[in-house]
Coordinates of C-alpha atoms in Angstrom, one line a residue:
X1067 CA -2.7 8.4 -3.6
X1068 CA 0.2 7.0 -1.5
X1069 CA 4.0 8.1 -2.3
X1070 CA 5.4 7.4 0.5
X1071 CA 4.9 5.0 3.5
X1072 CA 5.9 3.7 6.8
X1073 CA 6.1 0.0 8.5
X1074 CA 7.8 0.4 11.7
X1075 CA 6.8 -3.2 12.5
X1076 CA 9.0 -6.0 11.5
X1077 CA 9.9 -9.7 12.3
X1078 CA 7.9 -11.7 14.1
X1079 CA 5.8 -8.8 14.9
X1080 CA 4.9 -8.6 11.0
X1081 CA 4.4 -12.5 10.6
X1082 CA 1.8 -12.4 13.8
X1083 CA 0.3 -9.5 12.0
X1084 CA 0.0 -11.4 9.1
X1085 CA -1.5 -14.7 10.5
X1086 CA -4.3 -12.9 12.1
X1087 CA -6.2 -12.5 9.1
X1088 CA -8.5 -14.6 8.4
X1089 CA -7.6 -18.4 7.6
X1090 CA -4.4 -17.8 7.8
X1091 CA -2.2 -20.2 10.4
X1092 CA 0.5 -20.5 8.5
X1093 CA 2.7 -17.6 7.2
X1094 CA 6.2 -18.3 5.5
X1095 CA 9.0 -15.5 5.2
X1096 CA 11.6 -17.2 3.2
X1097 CA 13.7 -14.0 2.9
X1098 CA 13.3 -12.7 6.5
X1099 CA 10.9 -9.2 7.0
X1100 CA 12.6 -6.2 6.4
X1101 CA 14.1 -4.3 8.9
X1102 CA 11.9 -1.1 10.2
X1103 CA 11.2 1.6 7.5
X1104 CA 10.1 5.3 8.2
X1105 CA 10.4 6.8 4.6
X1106 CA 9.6 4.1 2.0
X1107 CA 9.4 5.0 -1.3
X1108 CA 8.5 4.0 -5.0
X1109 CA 10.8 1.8 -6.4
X1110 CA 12.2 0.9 -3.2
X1111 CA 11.7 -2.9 -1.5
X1112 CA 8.6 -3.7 -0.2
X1113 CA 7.0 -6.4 1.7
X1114 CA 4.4 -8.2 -0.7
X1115 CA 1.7 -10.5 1.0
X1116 CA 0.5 -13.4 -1.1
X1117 CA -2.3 -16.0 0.3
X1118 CA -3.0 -19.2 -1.1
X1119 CA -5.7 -21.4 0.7
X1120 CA -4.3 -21.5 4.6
X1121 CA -1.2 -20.0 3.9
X1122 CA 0.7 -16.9 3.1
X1123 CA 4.1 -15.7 2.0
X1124 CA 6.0 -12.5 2.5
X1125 CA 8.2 -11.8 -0.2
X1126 CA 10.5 -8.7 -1.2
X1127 CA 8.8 -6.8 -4.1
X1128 CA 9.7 -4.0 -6.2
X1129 CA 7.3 -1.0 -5.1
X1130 CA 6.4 -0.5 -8.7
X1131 CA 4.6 -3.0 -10.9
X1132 CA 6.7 -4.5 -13.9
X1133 CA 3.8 -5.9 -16.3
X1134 CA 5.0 -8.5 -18.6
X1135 CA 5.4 -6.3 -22.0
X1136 CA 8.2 -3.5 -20.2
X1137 CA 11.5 -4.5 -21.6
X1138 CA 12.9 -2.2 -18.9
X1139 CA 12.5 0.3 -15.9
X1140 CA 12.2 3.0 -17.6
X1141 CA 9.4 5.3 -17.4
X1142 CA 7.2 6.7 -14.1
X1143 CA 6.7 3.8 -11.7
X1144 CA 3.2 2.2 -11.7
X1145 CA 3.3 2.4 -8.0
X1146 CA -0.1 3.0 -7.6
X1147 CA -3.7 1.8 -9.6
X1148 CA -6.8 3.9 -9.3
X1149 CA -9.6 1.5 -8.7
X1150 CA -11.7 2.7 -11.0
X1151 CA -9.9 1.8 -14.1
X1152 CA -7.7 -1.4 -12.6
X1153 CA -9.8 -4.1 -14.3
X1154 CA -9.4 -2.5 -18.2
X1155 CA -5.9 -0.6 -18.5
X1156 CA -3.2 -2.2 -20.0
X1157 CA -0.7 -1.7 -17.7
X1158 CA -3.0 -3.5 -14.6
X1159 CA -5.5 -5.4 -16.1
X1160 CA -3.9 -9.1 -16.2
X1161 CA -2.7 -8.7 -12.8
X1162 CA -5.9 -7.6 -11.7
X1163 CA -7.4 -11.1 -13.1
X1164 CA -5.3 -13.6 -11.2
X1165 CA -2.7 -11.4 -9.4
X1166 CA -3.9 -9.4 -6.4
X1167 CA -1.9 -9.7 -3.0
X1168 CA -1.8 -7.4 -0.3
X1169 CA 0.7 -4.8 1.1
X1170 CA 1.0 -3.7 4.9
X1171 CA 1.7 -0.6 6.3
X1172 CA 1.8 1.0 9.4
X1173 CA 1.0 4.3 8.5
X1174 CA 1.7 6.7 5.4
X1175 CA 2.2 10.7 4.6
X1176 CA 0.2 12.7 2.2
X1177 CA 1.1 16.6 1.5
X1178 CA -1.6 19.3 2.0
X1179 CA -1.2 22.3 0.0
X1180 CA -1.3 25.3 2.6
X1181 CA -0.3 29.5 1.9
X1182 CA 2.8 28.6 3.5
X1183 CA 3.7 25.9 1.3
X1184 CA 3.3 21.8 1.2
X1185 CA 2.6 20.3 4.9
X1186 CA 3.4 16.5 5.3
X1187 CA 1.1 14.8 7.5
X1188 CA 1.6 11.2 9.1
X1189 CA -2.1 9.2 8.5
X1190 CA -1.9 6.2 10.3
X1191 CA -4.9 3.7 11.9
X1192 CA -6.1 4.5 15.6
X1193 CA -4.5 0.8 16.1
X1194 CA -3.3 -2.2 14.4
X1195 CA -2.0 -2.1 11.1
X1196 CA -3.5 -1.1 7.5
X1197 CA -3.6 -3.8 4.4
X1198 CA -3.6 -2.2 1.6
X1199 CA -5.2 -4.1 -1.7
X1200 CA -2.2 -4.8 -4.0
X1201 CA -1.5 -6.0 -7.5
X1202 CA 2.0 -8.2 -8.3
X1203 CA 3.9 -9.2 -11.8
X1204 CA 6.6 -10.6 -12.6
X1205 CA 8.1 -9.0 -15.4
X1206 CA 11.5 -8.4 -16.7
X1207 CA 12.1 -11.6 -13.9
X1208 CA 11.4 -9.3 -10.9
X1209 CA 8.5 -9.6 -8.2
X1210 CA 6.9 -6.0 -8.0
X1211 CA 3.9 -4.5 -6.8
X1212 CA 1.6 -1.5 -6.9
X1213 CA -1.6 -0.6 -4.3
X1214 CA -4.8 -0.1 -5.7
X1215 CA -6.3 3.5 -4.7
X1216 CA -10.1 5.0 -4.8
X1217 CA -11.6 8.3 -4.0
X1218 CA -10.5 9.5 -0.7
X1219 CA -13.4 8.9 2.0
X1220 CA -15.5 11.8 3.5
X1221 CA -13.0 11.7 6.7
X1222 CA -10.0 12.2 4.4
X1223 CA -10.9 14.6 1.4
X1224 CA -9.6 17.6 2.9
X1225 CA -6.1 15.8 3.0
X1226 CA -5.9 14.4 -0.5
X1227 CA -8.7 13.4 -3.4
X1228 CA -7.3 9.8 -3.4
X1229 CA -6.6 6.9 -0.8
X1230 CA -5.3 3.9 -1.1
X1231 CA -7.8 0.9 -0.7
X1232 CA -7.5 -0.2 3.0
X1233 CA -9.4 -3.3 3.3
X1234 CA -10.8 -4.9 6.3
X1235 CA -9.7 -7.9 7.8
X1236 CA -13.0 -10.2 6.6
X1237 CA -12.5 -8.3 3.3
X1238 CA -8.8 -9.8 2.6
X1239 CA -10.1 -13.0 1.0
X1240 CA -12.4 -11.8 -1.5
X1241 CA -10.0 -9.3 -2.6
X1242 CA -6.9 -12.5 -2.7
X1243 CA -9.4 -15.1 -3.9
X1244 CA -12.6 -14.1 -5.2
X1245 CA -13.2 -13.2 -9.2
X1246 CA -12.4 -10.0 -10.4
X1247 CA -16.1 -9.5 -10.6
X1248 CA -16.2 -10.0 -7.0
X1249 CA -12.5 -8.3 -6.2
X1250 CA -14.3 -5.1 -7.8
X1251 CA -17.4 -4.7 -5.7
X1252 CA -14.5 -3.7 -3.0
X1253 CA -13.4 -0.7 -5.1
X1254 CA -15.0 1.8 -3.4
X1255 CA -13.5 4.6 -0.6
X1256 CA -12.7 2.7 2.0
X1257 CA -14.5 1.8 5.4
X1258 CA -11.0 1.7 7.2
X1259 CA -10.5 5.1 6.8
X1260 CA -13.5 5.9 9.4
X1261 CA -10.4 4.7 11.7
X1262 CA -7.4 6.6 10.6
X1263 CA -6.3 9.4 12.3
X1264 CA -3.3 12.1 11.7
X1265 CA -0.9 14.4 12.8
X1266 CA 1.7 17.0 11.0
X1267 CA 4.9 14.9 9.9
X1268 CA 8.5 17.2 9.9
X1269 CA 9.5 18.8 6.6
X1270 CA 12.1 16.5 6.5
X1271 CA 10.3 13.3 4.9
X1272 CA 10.2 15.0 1.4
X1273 CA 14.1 14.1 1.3
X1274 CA 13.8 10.1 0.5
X1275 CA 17.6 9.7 2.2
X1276 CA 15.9 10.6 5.6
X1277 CA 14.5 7.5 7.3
X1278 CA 13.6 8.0 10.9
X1279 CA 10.7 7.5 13.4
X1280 CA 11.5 11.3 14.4
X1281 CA 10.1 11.7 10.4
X1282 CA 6.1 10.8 11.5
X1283 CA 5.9 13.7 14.0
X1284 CA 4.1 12.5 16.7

């Protein structure tokens, strides 16, 4: 799973990140990118990417998808979606039709049980950045967003049974465009991680008030 995440890059950093991807020469940030984020958390502002044709749009989303029906906020945040069962629950299905976008990160932490007690690590791509497959409503009149996860690859399984679907850069559009027929035959662990690499993350990032590059550890 992801809980918590990191994108360091920002501005026109993000937007040239952005417009490498495939068939993309045009990316629009109406709201500006966010400033750079060590310790993001569910329900906390994300950047959502959203291609249509030749271009995308970076928008502020709620980490946490809204679906249509909620009448409010309460209740666990739908932050993430296990692959497996995205196309038939209620909570995800309808976005998963006609409303998958992307979200970027730059690295994220995952906790490993050890006999002295939870160690954060920092996972995080040997370069570049990581698109995770997303989903997107807008319910109760908010943009939000969750990321899609699978089973964790055979690189990863030691830290954590889950991972969130990484896609590749010629994987972007079939996930964004394609049917949900074809959008499915991505959902499996994900190549990308072959590329991610880690290192122990301070104690400190459990505490979502800390945000601070001195959090990832390196």
């Amino acid at each position: 799973m992801c809980g918590r995440f990191v994108l360091f890059t920002s501005g026109d950093d993000l937007t040239h990140a952005v417009a490498e991807l495939p068939g993309v020469p045009a990316v629009a940030a109406p709201d500006g990118t966010p400033p750079p984020r060590y310790n993001i958390a569910p329900t906390q502002q994300v950047p959502l990417i959203r291609i249509a044709g030749n271009d995308a749009r970076i928008d502020a989303a709620r980490w946490g998808l809204l679906p249509t029906w909620k009448k409010d906020e309460t209740g666990a945040p739908l932050f993430n979606a296990r692959g497996e069962t995205v196309a038939e629950k209620p909570s995800f299905r309808s976005a998963f039709k006609a409303r998958r976008g992307l979200m970027v990160l730059d690295g994220y932490y995952e906790w490993r049980q050890t006999e002295n007690g939870k160690q954060p690590y920092f996972v995080r791509p040997e370069d570049g950045m990581l698109f995770a497959a997303a989903l997107w409503e807008t319910g109760l009149d908010r943009l939000s967003t969750t990321m899609v996860t699978t089973e964790a690859a055979g690189n990863m399984a030691w830290l954590h049974h889950r991972l969130p679907l990484f896609l590749r850069r010629d994987e972007v559009r079939q996930w964004v465009e394609g049917t949900p027929e074809e959008a499915l035959e991505l959902v499996h662990p994900s190549r990308v991680a072959e590329t991610l690499v880690w290192n122990e993350a301070a104690q400190e990032v459990g505490n979502t008030r800390n945000d601070y590059a001195e959090l990832m550890g390196r």
